[in-house]
Amino acid sequence: MTARAQIGVTGLAVMGRNLARNFARHGYTVAVHNRSYAKTQSLIDEAGHEGDFVPSESMADFVASLARPRKVVIMVKAGAATDAVIDELLPLLETGDIVVDAGNAHFPDTIRREEALAARGLHFVGTGVSGGEEGALNGPSIMPGGTRESYESLGPILEAISAKVDGTPCCTYVGPNGAGHFVKMVHNGIEYADMQLIAEAYDLLKQGLGASAAEIGEIFSEWNSGDLESFLIEITADVLQHVDAATGQAFVDIVLDQAEQKGTGRWTVQNGLDLGVPITGIAEATFARALSGSVPQREAGAAALPAAAGTWEVADRDAFVEDVRLALYASKVVAYSQGFDQIAAASAEYGWDVDRGAMARIWRGGCIIRARFLNRITEAYERDAALPLLLADEYFTGAVANGLPAWRRVVSRAALNGVPTPAFSSSLAYYDGVRAQRLPAALIQAQRDFFGAHTYRRTDRDGVFHTEWSGDRTEQEA
C-alpha cells in the first residue's frame, strides 16, 4: 500500500467519523480504520465525495498507508479500549511517529501512556477536543499536550480544522504529557457548573414567576444578546421552547429530572481536592447531578421532610428577571475563576507552564462553554499572565460588584422559599470567603491543636506553636 495519507483516524463512531471528514474537507488525505470494517465502508459511501480517504480493513494496512512521521488519531472509548488500540499500534510504528488520543482520557492515564511511548521513541499527544459531533465536523476547540516537537508537525493540521474566532484558531499547544487532557477535564468541570447554574436560573424563574417553559425560553433568548451570550444559553432557549410531539407539552417538562454524567466532572472535583483548590461551584454542580439520581433518598425526602418555606410572591417581574440574570453572570464568573485557579495549580504541580490566557482564547469558539465573556478572560490574562485570582481583575471586580446586591437577593429569596440553589449559593459563599479579611479557620486550627497537637501559627510573630491543652496551657514553640 502506498504511504500517502497525511493523517489517520482509527475509531469511526460519530466523533471519529466527523473528525476524519473535517480533515478531508480541509484538503488532507485521511487514512481511516475501524475495528468493524462496515463503519469504514459506511463513511466512504456517505462522505467519500468530501475529500481524499484511504480506507483499510486491517491495522497493519492502515499504518502502512500513512506517510512518515505517521500521525494516528485514536477516537475510541477512554480506558481499556484506548490501551488495546495502542497495544495493537505499537509493533507497527517507528521512531518519531505520533499517536494522538483525542478521547476524554483521564490525565494520569495520559501521563502513563506518554511515558511508555516516549521510551519507544514515539510521541504521544493527549488531546482534548470539545464541541461535540457538530464541532468535530465543523471546527472544534482543540487542546493538545505532548512534546513541542510533535506539535511542530501536528499543530498546523489541528489548527486548520479547529474553530476560528476573528481568524485565530481555537487550538494551541497546551503543555507536556497530560496537560492537554487535564485542561479538557477542567473545561468539562466548568461546563458542569455552567449547566447547573443555568438550570438553577430556569428553576428560579419557574418557581418565582410561575412562568411557562416557553416564556422562560424567551427570557434566555433575550439574555443571549447581552453579556451572557454563549452556546449553552443559546441552546437552553431552544430546549425550553421545544414542544414534545407526543404529548403537546413543553419538552423539558416530560424529561425525567435525573441528570447523568460520564465522569469528567467527578475527576475534576477529585483533582481539586488533591490540589487543595476550592472549586466549589464545580463540586456542587457534580453533587447536584448525583442528588438528582438519588431516587430512593429523594422519594423518602419528598414524603417526609417539611419545607417550612414562605409563599413566593414576586412584586416586580422585570426586576426579578434582572436579578436572576445578574446573579447568573456573577456565579458563572466564579466558576470560571475557580477552574482557571485549578489549571494554574496543576501547571505548577506538574511543571506544565500552561498559558491560561491562551486557554481562554481557544475556548472562545467550537467548544461547549464558548461564551462572549471568554474574550474578557483572555484580556485579563493579557494584562497580567500571573493573575492570582480572575475575580480580582479590574473588569470582573466591577462586573461582579454590579451584580452583588441582586446575587444576595436571589440566594436569600431562594432559601426563604425552599428552592435549592447549590451552585448559586456556593458561588456566593466562595466570593464572600475569598474577599474576607479574616476567616473562622483560626478556630478550626485551634481545635486541631487541642485534640491532635497539630500546632498553629500566630498573627503577631513568626514560628509554629503548640499549647499544652491537657496540662497548664502554656505555649511552646514547635
Coordinates of C-alpha atoms in Angstrom, one line a residue:
M1 CA 0.0 0.0 0.0
T2 CA 1.3 3.5 -0.9
A3 CA 2.1 5.6 2.2
R4 CA 0.3 8.8 1.1
A5 CA -2.1 9.7 3.9
Q6 CA -1.1 12.7 5.9
I7 CA -3.1 11.8 9.0
G8 CA -5.2 8.7 10.1
V9 CA -8.2 8.2 12.3
T10 CA -8.9 4.8 13.9
G11 CA -12.3 4.6 15.7
L12 CA -15.1 5.8 13.4
A13 CA -18.0 6.3 15.8
V14 CA -19.7 9.7 15.5
M15 CA -16.7 11.8 16.8
G16 CA -14.0 9.9 14.9
R17 CA -16.1 9.9 11.7
N18 CA -16.7 13.6 11.9
L19 CA -13.0 14.4 12.7
A20 CA -12.0 12.3 9.7
R21 CA -14.4 14.2 7.5
N22 CA -13.2 17.5 8.9
F23 CA -9.6 16.6 8.0
A24 CA -10.6 15.6 4.5
R25 CA -12.7 18.8 3.9
H26 CA -9.5 20.8 4.7
G27 CA -7.6 19.1 1.9
Y28 CA -5.8 16.4 3.9
T29 CA -5.5 12.8 2.7
V30 CA -7.0 10.8 5.5
A31 CA -6.4 7.1 6.4
V32 CA -9.5 5.7 8.1
H33 CA -9.9 2.4 10.1
N34 CA -12.4 0.9 12.4
R35 CA -12.5 -2.5 14.2
S36 CA -15.6 -3.2 12.2
Y37 CA -15.0 -2.5 8.5
A38 CA -18.7 -1.9 8.0
K39 CA -18.3 1.5 9.7
T40 CA -15.3 2.4 7.5
Q41 CA -17.2 1.4 4.4
S42 CA -20.2 3.5 5.6
L43 CA -18.0 6.5 5.9
I44 CA -16.6 6.1 2.4
D45 CA -20.1 5.5 1.0
E46 CA -21.7 8.6 2.7
A47 CA -18.8 11.1 2.8
G48 CA -16.2 9.8 0.3
H49 CA -17.0 12.7 -2.0
E50 CA -15.9 15.3 0.6
G51 CA -12.2 14.6 0.2
D52 CA -9.5 12.0 -0.2
F53 CA -9.9 9.0 2.1
V54 CA -7.7 5.8 2.3
P55 CA -9.8 3.1 3.9
S56 CA -8.1 0.0 5.5
E57 CA -9.6 -3.2 6.8
S58 CA -6.5 -4.1 9.0
M59 CA -4.5 -2.0 11.4
A60 CA -1.3 -3.0 9.5
D61 CA -2.7 -1.7 6.2
F62 CA -3.9 1.5 8.0
V63 CA -0.5 2.2 9.4
A64 CA 1.2 1.4 6.1
S65 CA -1.0 3.9 4.3
L66 CA 0.4 6.8 6.4
A67 CA 3.3 9.0 5.3
R68 CA 6.1 9.5 7.9
P69 CA 6.2 10.7 10.5
R70 CA 2.9 8.8 10.9
K71 CA 0.1 10.7 12.7
V72 CA -2.5 8.4 14.1
V73 CA -5.6 9.8 15.9
I74 CA -7.3 7.4 18.2
M75 CA -11.1 8.0 18.8
V76 CA -12.3 5.1 20.9
K77 CA -13.8 4.8 24.4
A78 CA -11.4 6.0 27.1
G79 CA -9.7 3.5 29.4
A80 CA -9.1 -0.2 28.4
A81 CA -10.3 0.3 24.8
T82 CA -7.7 3.0 24.2
D83 CA -4.9 0.9 25.7
A84 CA -6.0 -2.0 23.5
V85 CA -5.7 0.2 20.3
I86 CA -2.3 1.5 21.5
D87 CA -1.0 -2.1 22.1
E88 CA -2.1 -3.0 18.6
L89 CA -0.4 0.0 17.0
L90 CA 2.9 -0.2 18.8
P91 CA 4.5 -3.0 16.8
L92 CA 3.6 -1.2 13.6
L93 CA 5.1 2.2 14.4
E94 CA 8.6 3.6 14.1
T95 CA 10.7 6.2 15.9
G96 CA 9.3 9.7 15.5
D97 CA 5.7 8.6 14.8
I98 CA 2.9 10.4 16.6
V99 CA -0.1 8.8 18.4
V100 CA -2.9 11.2 19.3
D101 CA -5.5 10.2 21.9
A102 CA -8.4 12.6 21.1
G103 CA -10.9 11.0 23.6
N104 CA -11.8 12.1 27.1
A105 CA -9.0 10.3 28.8
H106 CA -8.2 10.8 32.5
F107 CA -4.9 12.8 32.5
P108 CA -3.0 10.3 34.8
D109 CA -3.6 7.7 32.1
T110 CA -2.2 10.1 29.5
I111 CA 0.9 10.7 31.6
R112 CA 1.4 7.0 31.9
R113 CA 0.9 6.4 28.2
E114 CA 3.2 9.3 27.2
E115 CA 6.0 7.9 29.3
A116 CA 5.6 4.4 27.9
L117 CA 5.6 5.6 24.3
A118 CA 8.4 8.0 24.8
A119 CA 10.6 5.1 25.9
R120 CA 10.0 3.6 22.4
G121 CA 10.9 6.8 20.6
L122 CA 7.2 7.7 19.9
H123 CA 5.3 10.9 20.6
F124 CA 2.0 10.5 22.5
V125 CA -0.3 13.5 22.3
G126 CA -3.2 13.6 24.8
T127 CA -5.6 15.9 23.1
G128 CA -8.8 17.5 24.4
V129 CA -11.5 18.0 21.8
S130 CA -14.6 20.0 22.7
G131 CA -17.6 20.8 20.6
G132 CA -19.5 17.5 20.3
E133 CA -20.2 15.9 17.0
E134 CA -21.0 19.2 15.3
G135 CA -17.7 20.7 16.5
A136 CA -15.8 17.7 15.4
L137 CA -17.2 18.1 11.9
N138 CA -17.2 21.9 11.5
G139 CA -14.5 23.1 13.8
P140 CA -13.9 22.1 17.5
S141 CA -11.8 23.7 20.2
I142 CA -8.6 21.5 20.4
M143 CA -6.3 21.2 23.4
P144 CA -3.2 19.1 22.5
G145 CA -0.5 18.2 25.0
G146 CA 2.7 16.2 24.4
T147 CA 6.1 17.3 23.2
R148 CA 6.7 20.7 21.5
E149 CA 8.4 18.7 18.7
S150 CA 5.2 16.7 18.0
Y151 CA 3.2 20.0 17.9
E152 CA 5.5 21.4 15.2
S153 CA 4.4 18.6 12.9
L154 CA 0.8 18.0 14.1
G155 CA -0.2 21.5 15.2
P156 CA -0.7 23.1 11.7
I157 CA -3.1 20.3 10.8
L158 CA -5.1 20.6 14.1
E159 CA -5.2 24.4 13.8
A160 CA -6.5 24.1 10.3
I161 CA -9.5 22.0 11.3
S162 CA -10.3 23.9 14.5
A163 CA -12.9 26.6 15.0
K164 CA -11.7 30.2 14.2
V165 CA -12.6 33.3 16.1
D166 CA -11.6 36.6 14.4
G167 CA -9.3 34.5 12.3
T168 CA -7.5 32.9 15.3
P169 CA -7.5 29.1 15.5
C170 CA -9.2 27.6 18.6
C171 CA -6.2 25.3 19.1
T172 CA -2.8 25.8 20.7
Y173 CA -0.1 23.8 22.4
V174 CA -1.1 23.3 26.0
G175 CA 1.9 21.6 27.7
P176 CA 3.8 18.4 28.2
N177 CA 2.3 14.8 28.8
G178 CA -1.1 15.1 30.4
A179 CA -1.6 18.9 30.1
G180 CA -4.0 18.7 27.2
H181 CA -6.3 16.2 28.7
F182 CA -6.1 18.0 32.1
V183 CA -7.3 21.3 30.6
K184 CA -10.1 19.5 28.8
M185 CA -11.1 17.9 32.1
V186 CA -11.3 21.3 33.8
H187 CA -13.2 22.6 30.7
N188 CA -15.8 19.9 31.3
G189 CA -15.9 20.7 35.1
I190 CA -16.6 24.3 34.2
E191 CA -19.3 23.0 31.8
Y192 CA -20.9 21.1 34.7
A193 CA -21.0 24.3 36.8
D194 CA -22.3 26.4 33.9
M195 CA -25.1 23.9 33.1
Q196 CA -26.1 23.7 36.8
L197 CA -26.2 27.5 37.2
I198 CA -28.4 27.8 34.1
A199 CA -30.7 25.1 35.4
E200 CA -31.0 26.9 38.7
A201 CA -31.8 30.2 36.9
Y202 CA -34.5 28.4 35.0
D203 CA -35.9 26.9 38.2
L204 CA -35.9 30.3 39.9
L205 CA -37.8 31.9 37.1
K206 CA -40.3 29.0 37.1
Q207 CA -40.8 29.0 40.8
G208 CA -40.7 32.8 41.3
L209 CA -42.8 33.8 38.3
G210 CA -44.8 30.7 37.7
A211 CA -43.7 31.2 34.1
S212 CA -44.0 28.5 31.4
A213 CA -41.0 26.9 29.8
A214 CA -41.6 28.8 26.6
E215 CA -41.8 32.1 28.4
I216 CA -38.5 31.3 30.2
G217 CA -37.0 30.3 26.9
E218 CA -37.8 33.8 25.6
I219 CA -36.1 35.3 28.6
F220 CA -33.0 33.2 27.8
S221 CA -33.1 34.3 24.2
E222 CA -33.0 37.9 25.4
W223 CA -30.1 37.2 27.7
N224 CA -28.2 35.6 24.8
S225 CA -28.0 39.1 23.2
G226 CA -26.0 40.5 26.1
D227 CA -23.1 39.7 28.5
L228 CA -24.5 36.1 28.9
E229 CA -24.2 35.3 25.2
S230 CA -22.9 31.7 25.0
F231 CA -23.6 28.4 23.3
L232 CA -25.2 27.0 26.5
I233 CA -27.6 30.0 26.9
E234 CA -28.5 29.7 23.2
I235 CA -29.4 26.0 23.4
T236 CA -31.2 26.5 26.7
A237 CA -33.6 28.9 25.0
D238 CA -34.0 26.4 22.2
V239 CA -34.7 23.5 24.5
L240 CA -37.2 25.4 26.7
Q241 CA -39.3 26.5 23.6
H242 CA -39.4 23.0 22.2
V243 CA -42.7 21.2 22.3
D244 CA -42.9 17.4 22.7
A245 CA -44.6 15.9 19.7
A246 CA -46.2 13.0 21.5
T247 CA -47.9 15.0 24.3
G248 CA -48.0 18.6 23.2
Q249 CA -46.3 19.6 26.5
A250 CA -43.2 21.5 26.9
F251 CA -40.4 19.1 26.2
V252 CA -38.4 20.0 29.3
D253 CA -41.5 19.0 31.4
I254 CA -41.6 15.4 30.1
V255 CA -37.8 14.8 30.6
L256 CA -37.0 12.8 33.7
D257 CA -35.2 15.0 36.2
Q258 CA -32.2 12.8 36.6
A259 CA -29.0 14.2 35.1
E260 CA -26.4 11.7 34.2
Q261 CA -22.6 12.1 34.0
K262 CA -19.7 10.4 32.3
G263 CA -17.0 11.1 34.9
T264 CA -15.1 14.2 33.8
G265 CA -16.8 16.4 36.4
R266 CA -16.1 13.8 39.1
W267 CA -12.4 13.7 38.0
T268 CA -12.3 17.5 38.2
V269 CA -13.6 17.6 41.8
Q270 CA -11.3 14.7 42.9
N271 CA -8.3 16.6 41.5
G272 CA -9.4 19.8 43.1
L273 CA -9.3 18.1 46.4
D274 CA -5.9 16.6 45.6
L275 CA -4.5 20.0 44.8
G276 CA -6.4 21.8 47.6
V277 CA -8.1 24.2 45.2
P278 CA -11.7 25.2 46.2
I279 CA -13.6 24.6 43.0
T280 CA -16.9 24.8 45.0
G281 CA -19.2 25.6 42.0
I282 CA -18.0 22.7 40.0
A283 CA -18.3 20.4 43.1
E284 CA -21.8 21.5 43.8
A285 CA -22.8 21.0 40.2
T286 CA -21.4 17.5 40.2
F287 CA -23.1 16.6 43.5
A288 CA -26.4 18.1 42.2
R289 CA -26.3 15.6 39.4
A290 CA -25.7 12.9 41.9
L291 CA -28.6 14.1 44.0
S292 CA -30.9 14.2 41.0
G293 CA -30.2 10.4 40.5
S294 CA -30.6 9.5 44.2
V295 CA -34.1 8.3 43.7
P296 CA -34.8 6.4 47.0
Q297 CA -33.5 9.3 49.0
R298 CA -35.5 11.8 47.0
E299 CA -38.6 9.8 47.4
A300 CA -38.1 9.5 51.1
G301 CA -37.4 13.2 51.4
A302 CA -40.4 14.3 49.4
A303 CA -42.6 12.1 51.6
A304 CA -41.3 13.1 55.0
L305 CA -39.4 16.4 55.0
P306 CA -41.3 19.7 55.7
A307 CA -40.4 22.8 53.7
A308 CA -41.3 25.5 56.3
A309 CA -41.0 27.9 53.4
G310 CA -42.9 31.0 52.5
T311 CA -45.1 31.6 49.6
W312 CA -43.1 33.3 46.8
E313 CA -44.7 36.4 45.6
V314 CA -42.7 38.5 43.1
A315 CA -44.0 42.0 43.0
D316 CA -41.9 43.3 40.1
R317 CA -41.4 40.7 37.4
D318 CA -38.8 42.6 35.4
A319 CA -36.7 43.4 38.4
F320 CA -36.7 39.8 39.5
V321 CA -35.7 38.6 36.0
E322 CA -32.8 41.1 36.0
D323 CA -31.8 39.9 39.5
V324 CA -31.5 36.4 38.3
R325 CA -29.6 37.4 35.2
L326 CA -27.1 39.3 37.3
A327 CA -26.7 36.5 39.8
L328 CA -26.2 34.0 37.0
Y329 CA -23.5 36.1 35.4
A330 CA -21.7 36.6 38.8
S331 CA -21.9 32.9 39.6
K332 CA -20.6 31.9 36.1
V333 CA -17.6 34.2 36.7
V334 CA -16.8 32.4 39.9
A335 CA -17.0 29.0 38.2
Y336 CA -14.5 30.1 35.5
S337 CA -12.3 31.8 38.1
Q338 CA -12.1 28.6 40.1
G339 CA -11.4 26.5 37.0
F340 CA -8.5 28.7 36.0
D341 CA -7.2 28.5 39.5
Q342 CA -7.2 24.7 39.2
I343 CA -5.3 24.9 35.9
A344 CA -2.7 27.2 37.5
A345 CA -2.2 24.9 40.5
A346 CA -1.8 21.8 38.3
S347 CA 0.5 23.6 36.0
A348 CA 2.8 24.4 38.9
E349 CA 2.4 20.9 40.4
Y350 CA 3.3 19.1 37.2
G351 CA 5.6 21.6 35.6
W352 CA 3.4 22.2 32.5
D353 CA 3.7 26.0 32.2
V354 CA 0.1 26.3 30.9
D355 CA -0.8 29.8 29.5
R356 CA -4.3 30.5 31.0
G357 CA -4.9 33.4 28.6
A358 CA -4.3 31.0 25.7
M359 CA -6.8 28.5 27.1
A360 CA -9.5 31.2 27.4
R361 CA -8.7 32.2 23.8
I362 CA -9.1 28.7 22.3
W363 CA -12.4 28.2 24.3
R364 CA -14.0 31.2 22.5
G365 CA -15.2 29.1 19.6
G366 CA -16.0 25.5 18.8
C367 CA -16.4 24.3 22.4
I368 CA -19.4 23.7 24.6
I369 CA -18.5 26.6 27.0
R370 CA -17.8 29.1 24.3
A371 CA -19.1 32.5 25.5
R372 CA -18.7 36.2 24.9
F373 CA -17.1 36.8 28.2
L374 CA -14.1 34.5 27.4
N375 CA -12.8 37.5 25.5
R376 CA -12.8 39.3 28.8
I377 CA -10.9 36.4 30.5
T378 CA -8.3 36.4 27.6
E379 CA -7.8 40.2 28.1
A380 CA -7.5 39.7 31.9
Y381 CA -4.6 37.3 31.5
E382 CA -3.0 39.5 28.8
R383 CA -3.0 42.3 31.4
D384 CA -1.4 40.0 34.0
A385 CA -0.3 36.5 33.0
A386 CA 0.3 35.7 36.7
L387 CA -3.1 37.0 37.9
P388 CA -3.6 35.2 41.2
L389 CA -7.5 35.5 41.1
L390 CA -9.6 36.1 38.0
L391 CA -12.2 37.8 40.2
A392 CA -9.5 40.4 41.2
D393 CA -9.1 41.6 37.6
E394 CA -10.5 45.1 37.2
Y395 CA -13.2 44.1 34.7
F396 CA -14.5 41.2 36.7
T397 CA -14.3 43.0 40.0
G398 CA -16.6 45.7 38.5
A399 CA -18.9 43.3 36.8
V400 CA -19.4 41.1 39.9
A401 CA -19.8 44.2 42.2
N402 CA -22.5 45.4 39.9
G403 CA -24.5 42.2 40.4
L404 CA -23.7 41.6 44.0
P405 CA -26.9 43.1 45.6
A406 CA -29.0 41.1 43.1
W407 CA -27.0 37.9 43.8
R408 CA -27.6 38.3 47.5
R409 CA -31.4 38.9 46.9
V410 CA -31.7 35.8 44.7
V411 CA -29.9 33.4 47.0
S412 CA -31.7 34.7 50.1
R413 CA -35.1 34.6 48.4
A414 CA -34.5 31.1 47.2
A415 CA -33.5 29.9 50.7
L416 CA -36.6 31.5 52.3
N417 CA -38.9 29.9 49.7
G418 CA -37.3 26.4 49.7
V419 CA -35.8 26.5 46.2
P420 CA -32.5 24.7 46.1
T421 CA -29.7 26.7 44.5
P422 CA -26.5 24.8 45.4
A423 CA -24.3 26.4 42.7
F424 CA -25.6 29.9 43.1
S425 CA -25.3 29.7 46.9
S426 CA -21.9 28.1 47.0
S427 CA -20.5 30.6 44.4
L428 CA -21.7 33.5 46.6
A429 CA -20.2 31.8 49.7
Y430 CA -16.9 31.4 47.9
Y431 CA -17.0 35.1 46.8
D432 CA -17.5 36.2 50.4
G433 CA -14.9 33.8 51.6
V434 CA -12.2 34.8 49.2
R435 CA -12.8 38.5 49.9
A436 CA -12.9 38.2 53.7
Q437 CA -10.1 39.8 55.7
R438 CA -10.3 37.0 58.3
L439 CA -11.9 33.6 58.3
P440 CA -13.1 31.3 61.1
A441 CA -10.4 28.9 60.0
A442 CA -8.5 30.3 63.1
L443 CA -10.9 28.4 65.3
I444 CA -10.5 25.2 63.3
Q445 CA -6.7 25.3 63.6
A446 CA -7.0 25.9 67.4
Q447 CA -9.4 22.9 67.6
R448 CA -6.9 20.8 65.7
D449 CA -4.1 21.8 68.1
F450 CA -6.4 20.9 71.0
F451 CA -7.2 17.4 70.0
G452 CA -4.3 16.4 67.9
A453 CA -1.4 18.7 68.7
H454 CA -1.4 19.8 65.1
T455 CA 0.2 23.2 66.0
Y456 CA -0.7 26.7 64.8
R457 CA 0.9 29.9 63.7
R458 CA 0.3 33.3 65.2
T459 CA -0.7 36.6 63.7
D460 CA 1.8 38.6 65.8
R461 CA 5.1 36.8 65.3
D462 CA 6.8 34.1 63.2
G463 CA 7.1 30.5 64.2
V464 CA 4.9 27.4 64.7
F465 CA 3.4 26.8 68.2
H466 CA 1.5 24.3 70.3
T467 CA -0.5 24.9 73.5
E468 CA -0.4 22.2 76.3
W469 CA -4.2 21.9 76.4
S470 CA -4.4 19.0 78.8
G471 CA -1.8 20.5 81.1
D472 CA -1.1 24.0 82.3
R473 CA -1.9 25.5 78.8
T474 CA 1.5 27.0 78.4
E475 CA 2.5 27.7 74.8
Q476 CA 5.6 26.1 73.3
E477 CA 7.4 26.8 70.1
A478 CA 7.2 23.6 68.0

